Coordinates of C-alpha atoms in Angstrom, one line a residue:
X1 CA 0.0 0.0 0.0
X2 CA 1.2 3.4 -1.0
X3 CA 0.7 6.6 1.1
X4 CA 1.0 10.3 -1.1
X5 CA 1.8 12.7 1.8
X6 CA 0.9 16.2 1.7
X7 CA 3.8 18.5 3.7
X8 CA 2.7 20.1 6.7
X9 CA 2.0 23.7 5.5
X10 CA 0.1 22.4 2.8
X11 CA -2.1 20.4 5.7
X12 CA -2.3 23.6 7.8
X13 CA -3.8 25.2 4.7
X14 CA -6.6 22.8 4.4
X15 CA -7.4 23.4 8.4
X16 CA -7.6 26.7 8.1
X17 CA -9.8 26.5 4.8
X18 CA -11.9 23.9 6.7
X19 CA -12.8 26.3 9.5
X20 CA -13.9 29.2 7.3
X21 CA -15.7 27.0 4.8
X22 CA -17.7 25.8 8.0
X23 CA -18.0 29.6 9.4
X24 CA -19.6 30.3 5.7
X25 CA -23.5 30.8 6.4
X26 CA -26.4 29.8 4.0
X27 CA -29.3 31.7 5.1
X28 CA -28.6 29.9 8.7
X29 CA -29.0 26.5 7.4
X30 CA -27.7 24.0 9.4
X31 CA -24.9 22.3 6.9
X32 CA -26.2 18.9 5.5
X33 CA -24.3 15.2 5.5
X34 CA -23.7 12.7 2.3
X35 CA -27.7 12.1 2.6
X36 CA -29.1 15.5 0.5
X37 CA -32.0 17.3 2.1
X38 CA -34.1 20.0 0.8
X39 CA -32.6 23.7 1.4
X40 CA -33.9 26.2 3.3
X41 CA -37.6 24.9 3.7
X42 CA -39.7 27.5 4.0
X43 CA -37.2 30.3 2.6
X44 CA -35.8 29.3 -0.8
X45 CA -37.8 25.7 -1.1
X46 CA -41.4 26.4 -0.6
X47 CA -43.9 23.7 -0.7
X48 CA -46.0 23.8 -3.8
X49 CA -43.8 26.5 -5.5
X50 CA -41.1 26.0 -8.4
X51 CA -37.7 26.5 -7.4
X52 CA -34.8 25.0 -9.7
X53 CA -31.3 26.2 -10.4
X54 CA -29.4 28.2 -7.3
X55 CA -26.1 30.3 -7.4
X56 CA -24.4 31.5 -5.0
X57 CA -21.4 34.7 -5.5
X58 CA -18.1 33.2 -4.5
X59 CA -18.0 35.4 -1.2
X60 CA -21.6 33.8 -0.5
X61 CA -22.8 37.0 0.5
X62 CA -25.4 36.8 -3.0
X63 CA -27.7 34.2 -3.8
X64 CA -30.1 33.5 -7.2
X65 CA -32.6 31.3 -8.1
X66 CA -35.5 30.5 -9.9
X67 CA -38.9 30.0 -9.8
X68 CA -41.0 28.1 -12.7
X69 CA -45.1 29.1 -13.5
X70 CA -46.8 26.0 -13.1
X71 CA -49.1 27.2 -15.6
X72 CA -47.4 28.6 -18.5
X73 CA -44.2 27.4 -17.6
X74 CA -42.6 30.8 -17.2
X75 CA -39.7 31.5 -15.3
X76 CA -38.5 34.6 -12.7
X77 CA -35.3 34.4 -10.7
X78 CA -35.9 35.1 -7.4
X79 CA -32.4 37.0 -5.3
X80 CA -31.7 37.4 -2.1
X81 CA -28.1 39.6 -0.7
X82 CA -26.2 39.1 2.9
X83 CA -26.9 42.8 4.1
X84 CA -25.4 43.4 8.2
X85 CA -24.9 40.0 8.6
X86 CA -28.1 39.1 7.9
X87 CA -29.9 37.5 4.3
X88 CA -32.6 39.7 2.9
X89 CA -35.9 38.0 2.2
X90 CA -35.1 36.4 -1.4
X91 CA -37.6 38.6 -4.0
X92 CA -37.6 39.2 -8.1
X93 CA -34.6 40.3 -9.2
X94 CA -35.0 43.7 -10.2
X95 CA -33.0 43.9 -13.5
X96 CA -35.2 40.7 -14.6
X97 CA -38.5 41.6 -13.4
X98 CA -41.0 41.5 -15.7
X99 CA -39.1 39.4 -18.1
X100 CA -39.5 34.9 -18.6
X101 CA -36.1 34.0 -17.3
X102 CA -34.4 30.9 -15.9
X103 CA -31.3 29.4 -14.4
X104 CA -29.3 32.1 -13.2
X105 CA -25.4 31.3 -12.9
X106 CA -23.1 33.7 -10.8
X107 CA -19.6 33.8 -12.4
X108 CA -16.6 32.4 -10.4
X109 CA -15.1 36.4 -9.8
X110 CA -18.9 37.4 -8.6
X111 CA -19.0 40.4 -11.5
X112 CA -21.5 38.8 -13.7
X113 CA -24.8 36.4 -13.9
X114 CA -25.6 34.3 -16.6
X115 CA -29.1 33.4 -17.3
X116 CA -31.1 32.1 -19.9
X117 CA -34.5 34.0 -21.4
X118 CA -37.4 33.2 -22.9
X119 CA -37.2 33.8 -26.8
X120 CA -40.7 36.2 -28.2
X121 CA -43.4 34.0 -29.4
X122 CA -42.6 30.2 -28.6
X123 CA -44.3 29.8 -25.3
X124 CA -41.3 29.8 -23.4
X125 CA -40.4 26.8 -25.0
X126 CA -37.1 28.3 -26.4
X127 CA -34.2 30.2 -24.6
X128 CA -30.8 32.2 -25.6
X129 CA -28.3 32.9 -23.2
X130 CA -27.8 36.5 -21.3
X131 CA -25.7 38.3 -19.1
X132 CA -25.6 40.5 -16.5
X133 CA -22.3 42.6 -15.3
X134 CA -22.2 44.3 -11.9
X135 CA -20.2 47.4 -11.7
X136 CA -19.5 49.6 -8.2
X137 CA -21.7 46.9 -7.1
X138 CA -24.4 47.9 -9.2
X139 CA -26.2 44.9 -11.8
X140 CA -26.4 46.4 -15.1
X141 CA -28.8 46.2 -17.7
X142 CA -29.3 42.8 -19.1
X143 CA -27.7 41.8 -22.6
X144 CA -27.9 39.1 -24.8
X145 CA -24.7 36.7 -25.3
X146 CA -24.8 36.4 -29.4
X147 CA -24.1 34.0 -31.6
X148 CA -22.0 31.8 -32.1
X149 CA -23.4 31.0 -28.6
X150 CA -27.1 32.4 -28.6
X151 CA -28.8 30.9 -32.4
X152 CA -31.9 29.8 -33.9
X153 CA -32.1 26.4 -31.7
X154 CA -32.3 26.0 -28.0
X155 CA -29.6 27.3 -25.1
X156 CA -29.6 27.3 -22.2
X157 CA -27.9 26.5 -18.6
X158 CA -24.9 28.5 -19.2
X159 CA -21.9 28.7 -17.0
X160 CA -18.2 30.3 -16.9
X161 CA -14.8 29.2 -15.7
X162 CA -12.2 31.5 -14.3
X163 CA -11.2 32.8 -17.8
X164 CA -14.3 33.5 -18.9
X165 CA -15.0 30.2 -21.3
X166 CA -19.3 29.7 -21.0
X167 CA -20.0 25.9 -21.0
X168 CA -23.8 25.7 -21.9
X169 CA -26.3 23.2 -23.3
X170 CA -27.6 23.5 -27.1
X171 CA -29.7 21.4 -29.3
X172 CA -28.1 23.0 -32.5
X173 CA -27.1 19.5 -33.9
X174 CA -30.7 18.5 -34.5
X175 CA -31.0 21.2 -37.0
X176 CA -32.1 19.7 -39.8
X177 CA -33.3 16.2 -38.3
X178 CA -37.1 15.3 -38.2
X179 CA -38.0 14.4 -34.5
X180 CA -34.8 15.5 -33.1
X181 CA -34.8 17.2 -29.5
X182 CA -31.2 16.2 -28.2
X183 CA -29.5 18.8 -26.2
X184 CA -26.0 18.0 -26.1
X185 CA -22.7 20.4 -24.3
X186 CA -20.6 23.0 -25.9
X187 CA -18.2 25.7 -24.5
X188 CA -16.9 28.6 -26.3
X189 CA -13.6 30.5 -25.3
X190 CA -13.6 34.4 -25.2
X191 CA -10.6 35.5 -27.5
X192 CA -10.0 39.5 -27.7
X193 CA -13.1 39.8 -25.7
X194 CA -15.4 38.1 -28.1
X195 CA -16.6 34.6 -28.4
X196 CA -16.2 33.5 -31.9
X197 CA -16.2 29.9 -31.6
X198 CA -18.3 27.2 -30.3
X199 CA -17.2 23.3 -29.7
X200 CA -19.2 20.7 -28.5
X201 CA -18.0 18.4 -25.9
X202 CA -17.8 15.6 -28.2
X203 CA -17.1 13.2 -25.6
X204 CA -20.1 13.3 -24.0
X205 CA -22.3 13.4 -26.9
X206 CA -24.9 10.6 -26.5
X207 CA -28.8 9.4 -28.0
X208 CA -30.1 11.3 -24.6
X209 CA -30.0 14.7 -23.4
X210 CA -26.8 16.3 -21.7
X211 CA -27.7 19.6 -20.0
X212 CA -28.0 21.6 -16.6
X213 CA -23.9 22.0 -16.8
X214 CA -22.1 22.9 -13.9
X215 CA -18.0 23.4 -14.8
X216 CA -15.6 23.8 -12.1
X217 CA -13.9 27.5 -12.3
X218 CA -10.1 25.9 -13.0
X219 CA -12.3 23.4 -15.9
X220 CA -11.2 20.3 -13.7
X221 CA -14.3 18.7 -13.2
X222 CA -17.9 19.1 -15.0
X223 CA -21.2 18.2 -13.8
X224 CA -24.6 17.7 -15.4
X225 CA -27.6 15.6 -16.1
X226 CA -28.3 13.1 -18.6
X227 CA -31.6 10.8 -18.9
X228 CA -30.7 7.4 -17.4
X229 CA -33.5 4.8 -17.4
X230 CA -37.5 4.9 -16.9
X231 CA -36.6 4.0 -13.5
X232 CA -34.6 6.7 -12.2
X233 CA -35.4 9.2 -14.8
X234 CA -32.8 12.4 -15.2
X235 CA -29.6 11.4 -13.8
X236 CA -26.5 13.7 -12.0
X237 CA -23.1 12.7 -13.9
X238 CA -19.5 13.9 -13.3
X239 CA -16.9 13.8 -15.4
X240 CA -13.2 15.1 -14.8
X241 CA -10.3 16.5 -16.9
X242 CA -7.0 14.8 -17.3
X243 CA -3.5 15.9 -17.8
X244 CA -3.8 15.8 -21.5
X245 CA -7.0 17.8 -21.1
X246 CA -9.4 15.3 -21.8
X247 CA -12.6 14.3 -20.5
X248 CA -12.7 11.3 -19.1
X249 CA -16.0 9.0 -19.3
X250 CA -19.0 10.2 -17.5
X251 CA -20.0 8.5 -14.6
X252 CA -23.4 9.0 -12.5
X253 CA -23.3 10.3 -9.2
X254 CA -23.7 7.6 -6.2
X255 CA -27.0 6.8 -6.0
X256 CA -27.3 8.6 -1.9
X257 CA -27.4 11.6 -4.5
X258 CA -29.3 10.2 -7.4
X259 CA -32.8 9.8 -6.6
X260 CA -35.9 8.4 -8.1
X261 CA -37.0 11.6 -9.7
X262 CA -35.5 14.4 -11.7
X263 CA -32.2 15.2 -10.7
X264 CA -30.9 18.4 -12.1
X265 CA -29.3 21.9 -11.9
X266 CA -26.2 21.4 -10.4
X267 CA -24.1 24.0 -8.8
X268 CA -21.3 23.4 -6.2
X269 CA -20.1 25.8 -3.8
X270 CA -16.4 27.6 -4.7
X271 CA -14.5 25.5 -2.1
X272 CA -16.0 22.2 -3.1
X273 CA -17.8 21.4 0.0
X274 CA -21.2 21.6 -1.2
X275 CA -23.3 20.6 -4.0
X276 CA -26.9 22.1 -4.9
X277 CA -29.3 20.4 -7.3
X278 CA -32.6 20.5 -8.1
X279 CA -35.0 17.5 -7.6
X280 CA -37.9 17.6 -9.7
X281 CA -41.0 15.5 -8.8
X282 CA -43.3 14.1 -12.3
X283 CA -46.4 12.4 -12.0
X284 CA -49.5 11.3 -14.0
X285 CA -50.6 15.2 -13.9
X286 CA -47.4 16.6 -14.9
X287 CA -44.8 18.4 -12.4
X288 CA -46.0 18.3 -9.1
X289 CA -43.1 19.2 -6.9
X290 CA -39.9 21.0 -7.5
X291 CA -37.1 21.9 -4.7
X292 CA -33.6 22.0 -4.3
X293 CA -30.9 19.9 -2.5
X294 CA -28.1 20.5 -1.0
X295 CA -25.6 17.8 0.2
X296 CA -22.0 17.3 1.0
X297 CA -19.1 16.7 -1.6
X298 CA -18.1 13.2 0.4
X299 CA -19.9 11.2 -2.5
X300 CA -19.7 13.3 -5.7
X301 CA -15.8 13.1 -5.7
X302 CA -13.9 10.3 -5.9
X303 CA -10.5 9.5 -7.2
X304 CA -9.4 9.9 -10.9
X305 CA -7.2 9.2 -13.5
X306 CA -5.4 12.2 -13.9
X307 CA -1.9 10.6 -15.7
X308 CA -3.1 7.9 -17.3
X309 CA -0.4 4.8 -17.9
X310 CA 0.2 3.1 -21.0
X311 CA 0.0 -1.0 -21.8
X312 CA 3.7 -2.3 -20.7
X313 CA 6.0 -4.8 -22.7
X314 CA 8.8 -6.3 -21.3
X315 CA 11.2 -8.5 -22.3
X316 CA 10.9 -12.4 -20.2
X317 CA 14.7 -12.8 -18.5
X318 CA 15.0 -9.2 -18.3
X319 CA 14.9 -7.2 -15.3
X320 CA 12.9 -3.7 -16.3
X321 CA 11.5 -0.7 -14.3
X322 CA 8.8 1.7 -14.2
X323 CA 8.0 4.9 -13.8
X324 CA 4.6 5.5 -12.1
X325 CA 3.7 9.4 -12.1
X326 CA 3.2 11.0 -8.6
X327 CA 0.3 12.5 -10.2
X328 CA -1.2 9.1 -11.2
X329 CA -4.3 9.5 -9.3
X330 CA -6.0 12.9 -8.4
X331 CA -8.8 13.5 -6.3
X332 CA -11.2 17.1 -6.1
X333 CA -11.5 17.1 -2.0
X334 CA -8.9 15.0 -0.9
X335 CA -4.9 15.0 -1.5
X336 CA -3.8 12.0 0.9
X337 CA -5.0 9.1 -1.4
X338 CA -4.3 5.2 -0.4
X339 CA -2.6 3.2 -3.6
X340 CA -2.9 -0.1 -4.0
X341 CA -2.0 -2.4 -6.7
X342 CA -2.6 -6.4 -6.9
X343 CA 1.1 -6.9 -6.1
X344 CA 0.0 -10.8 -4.5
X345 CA -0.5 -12.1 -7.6
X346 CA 3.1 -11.7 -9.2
X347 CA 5.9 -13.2 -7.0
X348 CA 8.0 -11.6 -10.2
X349 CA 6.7 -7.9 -9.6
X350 CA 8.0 -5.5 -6.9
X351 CA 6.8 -1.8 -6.2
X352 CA 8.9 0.8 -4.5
X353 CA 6.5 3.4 -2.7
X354 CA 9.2 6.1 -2.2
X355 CA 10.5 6.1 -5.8
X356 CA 7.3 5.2 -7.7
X357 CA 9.0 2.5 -9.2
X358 CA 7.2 -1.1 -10.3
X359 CA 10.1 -3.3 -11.4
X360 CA 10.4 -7.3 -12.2
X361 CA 12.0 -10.0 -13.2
X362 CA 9.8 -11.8 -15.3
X363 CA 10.0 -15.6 -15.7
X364 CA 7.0 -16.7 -18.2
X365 CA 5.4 -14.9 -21.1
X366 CA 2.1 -13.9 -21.7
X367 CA -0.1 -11.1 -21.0
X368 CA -1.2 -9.8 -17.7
X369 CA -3.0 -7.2 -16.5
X370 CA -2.1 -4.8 -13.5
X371 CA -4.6 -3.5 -11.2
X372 CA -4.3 -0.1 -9.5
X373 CA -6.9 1.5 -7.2
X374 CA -6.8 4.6 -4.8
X375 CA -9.0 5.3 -1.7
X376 CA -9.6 8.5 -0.6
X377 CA -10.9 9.5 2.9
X378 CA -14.3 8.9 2.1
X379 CA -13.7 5.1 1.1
X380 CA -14.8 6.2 -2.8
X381 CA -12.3 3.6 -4.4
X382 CA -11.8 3.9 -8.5
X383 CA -9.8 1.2 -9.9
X384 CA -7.6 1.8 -13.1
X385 CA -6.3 -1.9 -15.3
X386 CA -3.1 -1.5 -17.7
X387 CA -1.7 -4.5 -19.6
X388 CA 2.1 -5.9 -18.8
X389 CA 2.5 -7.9 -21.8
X390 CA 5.9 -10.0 -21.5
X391 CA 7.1 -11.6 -24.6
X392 CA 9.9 -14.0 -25.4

């Protein structure tokens, strides 16, 4: 078993980042466990009453969120500000009042809000993407985010990352296909202060919908929802970034997240404590019930493959070693991860923890195949299998 240390002043950092993230207040909310319960009953989650999509300003002293018409299926984004100490009752957003808006995002530098609005004349059945920019903390007046990112089709959840790239959802690739409603993820990078590009996440693309994005401010991780089964309906998945800046393969959230209904909206506080969502209840007379979550980060991150290894060949008769990266396995909330690797099964192999080395004498040919997992503090275990093939 192999133990990745963090130094000392590293550890005294996560302390001291502990103690303010619990100091942080949510409207007084009492902080939830792994098990996600509704927020703020009674203040933001109202029985009977819409809610969906929450944001908070990274200083948490702003909060956004919306409210859905049960009847038209409107939207208004409700907003509530930390004023003395104290939250202020959470009311329409004064820039947006009056207007059929949704999903409101607060950037990761606090300065703007992304949202996404109603489009004239389709029964608010199709969005575009806005924004609002606060100056001498005043919100501006609202403007739209143009193509290539606002178009003919449908956008909408919209989000930024620290250097202003907006991840949203689009169903732009059924253009031109009959019976075609498909959202799937693009981003587009802001280059001399315009976005003139959009790319779909091509990775995720899939015969469901991928939308409600959530990306991580440094792009490390991304979160969103993707229709799973009848059963379970509209699924949570997270998917992270590795060294070569790839996506790696969705996976859905652990199912003490996932629930029997409509799991969407994701948004996760700016230290990675918390994650909001909205949980969306769907029966025989349509959408009864809407609220949102909150929960605890212990069982959305586990550890990933962050520098992947390649397939091995050796030589049998030879001795041979290997480099495994420090950097092997990452993990979102946790930087002491346990190693392991299914050493008992070759009397031939040897791993060094202190130099990262796996070495061996290998006495018979064929192909084998090495199996390395890490644990992190949680006990979320991922398991990662590479090839040794030996030859004669």
């Amino acid at each position: 078993m192999i133990k990745i240390f963090l130094s000392l002043v590293f550890i005294f950092g996560l302390i001291n980042c502990k103690l303010s993230t619990e100091s942080t207040d949510y409207l007084g909310q009492s902080y939830p466990d792994s098990i996600p319960v509704i927020f703020a009953p009674g203040i933001v989650s109202v029985k009977g009453r819409l809610e969906h999509g929450i944001s908070f300003t990274p200083d948490t002293q702003e909060l956004a969120f919306g409210i859905l018409n049960k009847d038209d299926f409107s939207g208004e984004i409700l907003y509530s500000k930390k004023v003395n100490e104290n939250w202020t009752e959470p009311i329409v957003f004064e820039p947006l009042k009056g207007e059929s808006v949704f999903l409101p995002y607060f950037s990761p530098n606090g300065k703007s809000m992304l949202f996404a609005k109603s489009r004239p004349d389709t029964n608010n059945g199709v969005t575009d993407i806005w924004i609002l920019n606060k100056n001498n903390d005043i919100w501006n007046h609202p403007e739209k985010v143009n193509s290539p990112i606002s178009t003919l089709a449908r956008e909408s959840t919209a989000c930024m990352t620290l250097d202003n790239t907006i991840y949203f959802s689009s169903n732009r690739n059924c253009e031109g296909k009959e019976n075609c409603h498909t959202a799937d993820l693009f981003y587009s990078k802001l280059m001399n202060n315009e976005y003139k590009s959009v790319e779909v996440i091509s990775e995720f693309i899939s015969s469901n919908d991928e939308e409600s994005v959530f990306i991580s401010p440094k792009e490390e991780y991304i979160v969103f929802c993707r229709y799973t089964d009848n059963k379970t309906w509209m699924d949570l998945y997270i998917s992270y970034r590795d060294i070569n800046e790839n996506w790696l393969e969705p996976t859905i959230l652990d199912s003490t997240i996932n629930s029997k209904y409509w799991d969407r909206r994701p948004f996760v506080s700016i230290d990675n404590k918390l994650l909001f969502f909205t949980q969306l209840q769907i029966g025989e007379k349509g959408l009864t019930e809407s609220d949102i979550f909150w929960v605890n980060t212990s069982k959305l991150f586990k550890p990933f493959v962050y520098n992947p290894l390649s397939d091995i060949t050796v030589q049998i008769g030879e001795k041979f070693e290997v480099s495994i990266p420090a950097d092997y396995y990452k993990d979102i909330d946790d930087n002491l991860l346990d190693l392991n690797f299914n050493q008992n099964e070759f009397d031939w192999l040897e791993f060094d923890s202190e130099k990262m080395k796996l070495s061996g004498l290998p006495t018979v040919d064929g192909d084998f195949e090495l199996t390395f997992s890490a644990v992190d503090k949680f006990s979320n275990m991922t398991e990662d299998k590479i090839k040794l093939t030996v030859i004669k």
